[in-house]
Short mmCIF file of C-alpha atoms in Angstrom, two decimals:
data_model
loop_
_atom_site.label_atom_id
_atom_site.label_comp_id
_atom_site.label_asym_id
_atom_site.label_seq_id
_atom_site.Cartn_x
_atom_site.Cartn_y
_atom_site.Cartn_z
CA UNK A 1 47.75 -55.99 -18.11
CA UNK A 2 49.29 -59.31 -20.09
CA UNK A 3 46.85 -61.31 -17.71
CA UNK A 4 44.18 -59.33 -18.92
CA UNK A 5 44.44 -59.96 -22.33
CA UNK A 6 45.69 -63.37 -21.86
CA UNK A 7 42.08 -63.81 -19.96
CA UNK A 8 40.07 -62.44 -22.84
CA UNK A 9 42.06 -65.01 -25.50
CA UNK A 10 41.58 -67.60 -23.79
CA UNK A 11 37.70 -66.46 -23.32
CA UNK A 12 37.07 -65.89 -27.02
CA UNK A 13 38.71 -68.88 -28.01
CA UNK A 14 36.69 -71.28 -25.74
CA UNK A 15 34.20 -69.48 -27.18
CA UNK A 16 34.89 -70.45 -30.94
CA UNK A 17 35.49 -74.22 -29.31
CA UNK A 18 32.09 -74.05 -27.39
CA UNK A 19 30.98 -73.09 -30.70
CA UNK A 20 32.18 -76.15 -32.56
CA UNK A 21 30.59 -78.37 -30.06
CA UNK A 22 27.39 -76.97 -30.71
CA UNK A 23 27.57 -77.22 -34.16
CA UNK A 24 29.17 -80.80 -34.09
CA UNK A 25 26.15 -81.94 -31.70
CA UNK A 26 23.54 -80.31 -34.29
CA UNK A 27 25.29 -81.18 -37.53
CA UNK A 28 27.94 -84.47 -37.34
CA UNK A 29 25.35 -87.02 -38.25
CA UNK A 30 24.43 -84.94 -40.85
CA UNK A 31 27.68 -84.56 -42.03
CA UNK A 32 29.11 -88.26 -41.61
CA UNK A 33 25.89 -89.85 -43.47
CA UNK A 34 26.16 -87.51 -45.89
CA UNK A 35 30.08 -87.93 -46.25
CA UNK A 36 29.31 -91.81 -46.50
CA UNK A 37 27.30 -91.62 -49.57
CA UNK A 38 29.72 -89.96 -51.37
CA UNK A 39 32.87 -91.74 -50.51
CA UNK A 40 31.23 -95.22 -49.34
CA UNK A 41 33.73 -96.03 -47.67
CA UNK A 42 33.84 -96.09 -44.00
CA UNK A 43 37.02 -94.70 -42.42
CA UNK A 44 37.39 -92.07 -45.53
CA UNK A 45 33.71 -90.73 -43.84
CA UNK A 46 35.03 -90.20 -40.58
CA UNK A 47 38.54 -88.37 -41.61
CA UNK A 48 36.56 -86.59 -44.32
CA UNK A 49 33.81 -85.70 -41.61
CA UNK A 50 36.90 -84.74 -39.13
CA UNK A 51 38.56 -82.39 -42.04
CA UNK A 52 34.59 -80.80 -42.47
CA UNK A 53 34.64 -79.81 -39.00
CA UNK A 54 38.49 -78.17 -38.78
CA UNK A 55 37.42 -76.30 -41.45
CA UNK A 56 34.16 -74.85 -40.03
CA UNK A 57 36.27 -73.99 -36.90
CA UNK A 58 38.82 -72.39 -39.15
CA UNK A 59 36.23 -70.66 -40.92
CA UNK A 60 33.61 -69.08 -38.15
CA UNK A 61 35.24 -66.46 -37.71
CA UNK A 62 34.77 -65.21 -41.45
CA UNK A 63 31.17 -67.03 -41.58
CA UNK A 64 28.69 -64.01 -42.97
CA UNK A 65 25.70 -65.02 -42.25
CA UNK A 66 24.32 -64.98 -45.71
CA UNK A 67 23.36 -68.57 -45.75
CA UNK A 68 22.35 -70.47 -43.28
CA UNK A 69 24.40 -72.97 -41.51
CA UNK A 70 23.23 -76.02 -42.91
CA UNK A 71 24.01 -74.78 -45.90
CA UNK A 72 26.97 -73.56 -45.22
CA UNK A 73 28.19 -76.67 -43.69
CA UNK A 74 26.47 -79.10 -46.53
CA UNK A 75 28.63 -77.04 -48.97
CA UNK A 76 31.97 -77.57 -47.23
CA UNK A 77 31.21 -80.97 -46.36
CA UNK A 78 30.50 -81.58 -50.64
CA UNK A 79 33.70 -79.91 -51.50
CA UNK A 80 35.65 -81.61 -49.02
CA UNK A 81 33.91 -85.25 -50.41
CA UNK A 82 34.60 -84.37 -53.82
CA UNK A 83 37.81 -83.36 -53.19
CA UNK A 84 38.82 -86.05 -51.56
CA UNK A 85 37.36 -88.86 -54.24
CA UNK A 86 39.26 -86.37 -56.99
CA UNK A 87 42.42 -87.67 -54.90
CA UNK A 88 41.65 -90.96 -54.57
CA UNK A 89 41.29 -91.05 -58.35
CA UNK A 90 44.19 -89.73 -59.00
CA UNK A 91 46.51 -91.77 -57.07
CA UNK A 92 44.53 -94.89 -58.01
CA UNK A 93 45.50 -93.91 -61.69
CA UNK A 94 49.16 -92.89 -60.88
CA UNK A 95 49.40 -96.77 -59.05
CA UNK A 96 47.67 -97.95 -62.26
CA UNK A 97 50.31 -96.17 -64.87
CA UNK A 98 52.98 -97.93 -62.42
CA UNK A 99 51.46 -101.19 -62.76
CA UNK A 100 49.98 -101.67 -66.36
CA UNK A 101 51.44 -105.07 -66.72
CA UNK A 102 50.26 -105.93 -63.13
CA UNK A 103 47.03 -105.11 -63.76
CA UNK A 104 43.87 -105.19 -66.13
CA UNK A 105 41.44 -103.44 -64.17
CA UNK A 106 41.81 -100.00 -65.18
CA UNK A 107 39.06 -98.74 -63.88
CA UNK A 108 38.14 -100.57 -60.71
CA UNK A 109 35.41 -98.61 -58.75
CA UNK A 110 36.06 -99.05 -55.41
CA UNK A 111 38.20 -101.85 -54.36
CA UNK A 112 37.81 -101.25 -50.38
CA UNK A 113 34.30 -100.39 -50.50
CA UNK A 114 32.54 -100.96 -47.29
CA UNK A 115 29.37 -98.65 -46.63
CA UNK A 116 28.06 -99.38 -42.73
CA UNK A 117 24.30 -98.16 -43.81
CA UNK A 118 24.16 -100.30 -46.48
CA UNK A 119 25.88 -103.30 -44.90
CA UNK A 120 23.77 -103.52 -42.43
CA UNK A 121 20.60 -103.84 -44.49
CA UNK A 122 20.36 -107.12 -46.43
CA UNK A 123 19.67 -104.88 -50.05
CA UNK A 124 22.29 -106.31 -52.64
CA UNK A 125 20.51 -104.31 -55.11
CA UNK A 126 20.96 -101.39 -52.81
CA UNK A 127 24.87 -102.06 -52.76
CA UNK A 128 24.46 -101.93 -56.79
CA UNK A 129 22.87 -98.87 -56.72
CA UNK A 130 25.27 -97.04 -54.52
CA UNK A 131 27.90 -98.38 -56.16
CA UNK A 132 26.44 -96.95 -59.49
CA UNK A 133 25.81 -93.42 -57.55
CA UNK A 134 29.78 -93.48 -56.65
CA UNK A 135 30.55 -93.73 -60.34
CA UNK A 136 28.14 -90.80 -61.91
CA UNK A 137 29.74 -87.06 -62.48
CA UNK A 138 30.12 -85.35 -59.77
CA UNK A 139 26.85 -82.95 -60.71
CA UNK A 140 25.01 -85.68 -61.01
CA UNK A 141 26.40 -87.83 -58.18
CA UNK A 142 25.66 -84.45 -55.82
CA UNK A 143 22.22 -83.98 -57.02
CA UNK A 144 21.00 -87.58 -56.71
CA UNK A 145 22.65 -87.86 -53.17
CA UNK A 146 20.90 -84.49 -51.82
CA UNK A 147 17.58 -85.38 -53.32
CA UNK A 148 17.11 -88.51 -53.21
CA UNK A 149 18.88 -89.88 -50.20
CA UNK A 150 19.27 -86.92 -47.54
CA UNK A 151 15.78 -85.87 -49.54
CA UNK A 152 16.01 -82.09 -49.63
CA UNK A 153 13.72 -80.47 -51.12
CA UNK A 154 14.70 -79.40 -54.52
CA UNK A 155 15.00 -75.41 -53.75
CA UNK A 156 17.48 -76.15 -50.87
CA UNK A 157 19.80 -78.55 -52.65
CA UNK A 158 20.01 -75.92 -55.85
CA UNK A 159 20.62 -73.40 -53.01
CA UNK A 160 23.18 -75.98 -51.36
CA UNK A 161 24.95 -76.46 -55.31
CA UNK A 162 24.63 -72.98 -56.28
CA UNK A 163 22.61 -73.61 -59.42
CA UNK A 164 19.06 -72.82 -60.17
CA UNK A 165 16.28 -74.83 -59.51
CA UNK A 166 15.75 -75.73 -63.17
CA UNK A 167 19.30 -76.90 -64.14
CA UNK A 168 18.94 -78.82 -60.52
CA UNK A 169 15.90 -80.76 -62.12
CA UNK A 170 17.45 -81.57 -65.56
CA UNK A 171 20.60 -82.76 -63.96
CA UNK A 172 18.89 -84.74 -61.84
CA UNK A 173 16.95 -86.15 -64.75
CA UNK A 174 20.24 -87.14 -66.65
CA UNK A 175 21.77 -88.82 -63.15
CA UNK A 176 18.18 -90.56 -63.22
CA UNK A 177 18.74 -91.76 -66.88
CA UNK A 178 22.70 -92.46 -66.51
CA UNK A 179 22.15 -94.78 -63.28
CA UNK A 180 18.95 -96.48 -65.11
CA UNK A 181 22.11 -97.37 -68.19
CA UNK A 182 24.01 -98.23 -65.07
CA UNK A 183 22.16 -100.56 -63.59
CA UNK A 184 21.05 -102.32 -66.74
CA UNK A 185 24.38 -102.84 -67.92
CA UNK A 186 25.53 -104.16 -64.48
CA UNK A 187 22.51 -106.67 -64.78
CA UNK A 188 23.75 -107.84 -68.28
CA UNK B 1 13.02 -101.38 -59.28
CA UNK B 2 12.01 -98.56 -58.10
CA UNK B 3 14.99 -96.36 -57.10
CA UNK B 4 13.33 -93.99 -54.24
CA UNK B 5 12.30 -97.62 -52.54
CA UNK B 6 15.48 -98.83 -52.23
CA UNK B 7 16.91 -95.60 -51.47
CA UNK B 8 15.09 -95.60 -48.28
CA UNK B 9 16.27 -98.74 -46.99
CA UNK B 10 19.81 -97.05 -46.37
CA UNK B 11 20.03 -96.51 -42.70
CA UNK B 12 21.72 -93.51 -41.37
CA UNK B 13 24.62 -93.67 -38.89
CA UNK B 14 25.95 -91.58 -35.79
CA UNK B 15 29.28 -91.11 -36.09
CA UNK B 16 31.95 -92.69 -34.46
CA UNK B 17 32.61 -92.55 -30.30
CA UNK B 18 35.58 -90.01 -29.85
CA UNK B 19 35.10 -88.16 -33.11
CA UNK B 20 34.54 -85.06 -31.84
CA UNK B 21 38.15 -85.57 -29.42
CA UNK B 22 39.87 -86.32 -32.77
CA UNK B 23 38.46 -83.34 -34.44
CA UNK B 24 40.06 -81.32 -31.40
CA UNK B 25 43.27 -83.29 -31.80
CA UNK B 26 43.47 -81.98 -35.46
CA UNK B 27 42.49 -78.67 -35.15
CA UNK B 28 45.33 -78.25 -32.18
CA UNK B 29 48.09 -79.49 -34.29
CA UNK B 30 47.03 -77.31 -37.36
CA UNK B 31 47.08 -74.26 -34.91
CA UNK B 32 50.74 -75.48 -33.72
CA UNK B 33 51.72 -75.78 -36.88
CA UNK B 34 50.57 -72.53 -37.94
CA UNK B 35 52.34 -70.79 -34.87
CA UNK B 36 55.77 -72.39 -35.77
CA UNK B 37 55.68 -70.67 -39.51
CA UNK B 38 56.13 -67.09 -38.05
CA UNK B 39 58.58 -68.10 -36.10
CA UNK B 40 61.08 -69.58 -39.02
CA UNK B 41 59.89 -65.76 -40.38
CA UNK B 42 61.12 -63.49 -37.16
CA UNK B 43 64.49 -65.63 -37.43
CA UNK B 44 64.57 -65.09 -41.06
CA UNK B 45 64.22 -61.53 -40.90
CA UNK B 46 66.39 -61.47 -37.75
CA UNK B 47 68.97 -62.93 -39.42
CA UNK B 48 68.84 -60.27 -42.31
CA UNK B 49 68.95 -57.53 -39.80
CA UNK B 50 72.28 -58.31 -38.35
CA UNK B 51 73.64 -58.74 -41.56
CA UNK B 52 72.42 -55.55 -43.19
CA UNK B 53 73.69 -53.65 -39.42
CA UNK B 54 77.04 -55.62 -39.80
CA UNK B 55 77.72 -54.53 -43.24
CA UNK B 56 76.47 -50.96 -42.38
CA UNK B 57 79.03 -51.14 -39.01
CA UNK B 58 81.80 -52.25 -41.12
CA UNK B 59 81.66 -49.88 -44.48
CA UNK B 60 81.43 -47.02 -41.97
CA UNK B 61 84.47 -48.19 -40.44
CA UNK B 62 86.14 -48.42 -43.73
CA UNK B 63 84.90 -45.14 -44.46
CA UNK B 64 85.76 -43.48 -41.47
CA UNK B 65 89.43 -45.43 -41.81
CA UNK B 66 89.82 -44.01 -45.91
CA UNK B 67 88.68 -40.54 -44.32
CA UNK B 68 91.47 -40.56 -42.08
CA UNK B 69 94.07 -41.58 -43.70
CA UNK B 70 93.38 -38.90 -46.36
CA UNK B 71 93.18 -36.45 -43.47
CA UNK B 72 97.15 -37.48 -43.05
CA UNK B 73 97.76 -37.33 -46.38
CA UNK B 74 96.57 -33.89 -47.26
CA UNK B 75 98.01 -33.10 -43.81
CA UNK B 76 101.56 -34.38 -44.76
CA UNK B 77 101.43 -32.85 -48.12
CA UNK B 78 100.27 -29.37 -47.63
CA UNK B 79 102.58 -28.80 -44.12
CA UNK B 80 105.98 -30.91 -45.03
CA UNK B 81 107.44 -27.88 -43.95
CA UNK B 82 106.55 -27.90 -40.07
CA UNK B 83 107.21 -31.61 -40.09
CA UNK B 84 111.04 -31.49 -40.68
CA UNK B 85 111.57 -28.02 -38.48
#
């Protein structure tokens, strides 16, 4: 009797795992390139991209379908980016507070910032404009990144951010303007 | 510049060889970790148990004890008469 519902366990959760590697073969790339425009820097992507997956594991069993899986990965994947920068930031600034007299830079970007995609193309402008990306709100940041670089189209990213289609265009017209300001100040 | 342009010079990545084992790796040792919390929670309550039984064992002996040696009394005090014949 224990044997038989040891069996079945062991059944339904090779089942979930069989799952996962499903999903990881459809969506990882997805998830790491997407993971590396938001944190830019490499080995961040991968634990962030690790963390994405653990939590779709954890979570299939309560996935409703009532979005689809891209979706529904794309969203955890965002929160789990934005998350993570939001705790960067906040022990950069509690080292900062710790050092004042060390330091002047109070507000340095991205000290270890090493994105493979970019790196490997010769664009220095390219590195200015990701680095310029990094720095926008995260609204903004979010919107440029799903429109512009993974280039959904504009009804699936409001989908993916929960917000409708026309507060999706106006914030991507302010990340538009912001990272114009951006740039032009970086040139000066 | 035009922004889209550059944009599409990013090149997109596979991830990592062996992410997918390291994924595994994490997801066992949060599933370890969450089968060790219940465990420090069936001690706990354990523990309680035989404390709250102890307690019960003991003011029932106490009881019983007070109960008997009121027995006596009463005993001694209503029949002093049989005890001395």
């Amino acid at each position: 009797m224990y044997s038989f519902f040891l069996i079945h366990y062991i059944r339904y959760e090779a089942a979930f795992k069989l799952d996962l590697k499903t999903i990881y073969d459809d969506y990882s790339k997805m998830v790491y390139n997407l993971c590396l425009q938001y944190l830019q820097v490499q080995e961040d992507a991968e634990e962030v991209t690790q963390d994405v997956f653990v939590s779709v594991y954890q979570n299939l069993k309560e996935y409703r379908q009532e979005a689809s899986p891209k979706t529904w990965i794309y969203r955890i994947a965002i929160n789990k980016s934005l998350d993570f920068i939001r705790a960067r930031d906040r022990q950069k600034r509690s080292v900062h507070k710790n050092q004042v007299e060390i330091t002047t830079e109070l507000h340095a970007p991205l000290s270890a910032w090493n994105h493979p995609g970019v790196s490997l193309t010769d664009g220095e402008e390219l590195k200015k404009i990701m680095e310029a990306i990094y720095q926008l709100p995260s609204q903004q940041k979010s919107a440029i990144i799903l429109c512009r670089i993974e280039q959904l189209p504009m009804k699936e990213a409001a989908e993916i951010l929960g917000v409708s289609y026309k507060a999706l265009e106006s914030t991507l017209q302010r990340a538009k303007k912001n990272l114009e300001n951006s740039l032009e100040f970086r040139r000066k | 510049m035009n922004l889209d342009h550059e944009l599409s010079k990013l090149k997109r990545l596979d991830p990592p060889e062996g992410m997918y084992e390291r994924i595994l790796d994490k997801i066992n040792k949060s599933e370890q970790s969450k089968v060790s919390k219940p465990k420090k929670w069936y001690a706990y309550a354990a523990a309680i148990l035989i404390l709250v039984l102890g307690l019960d064992y003991y003011a029932i002996q106490q009881y019983q004890k007070a109960e008997l040696h009121e027995d006596i009394e009463t005993m001694i005090s209503t029949n002093t008469s049989w005890s001395y014949e």
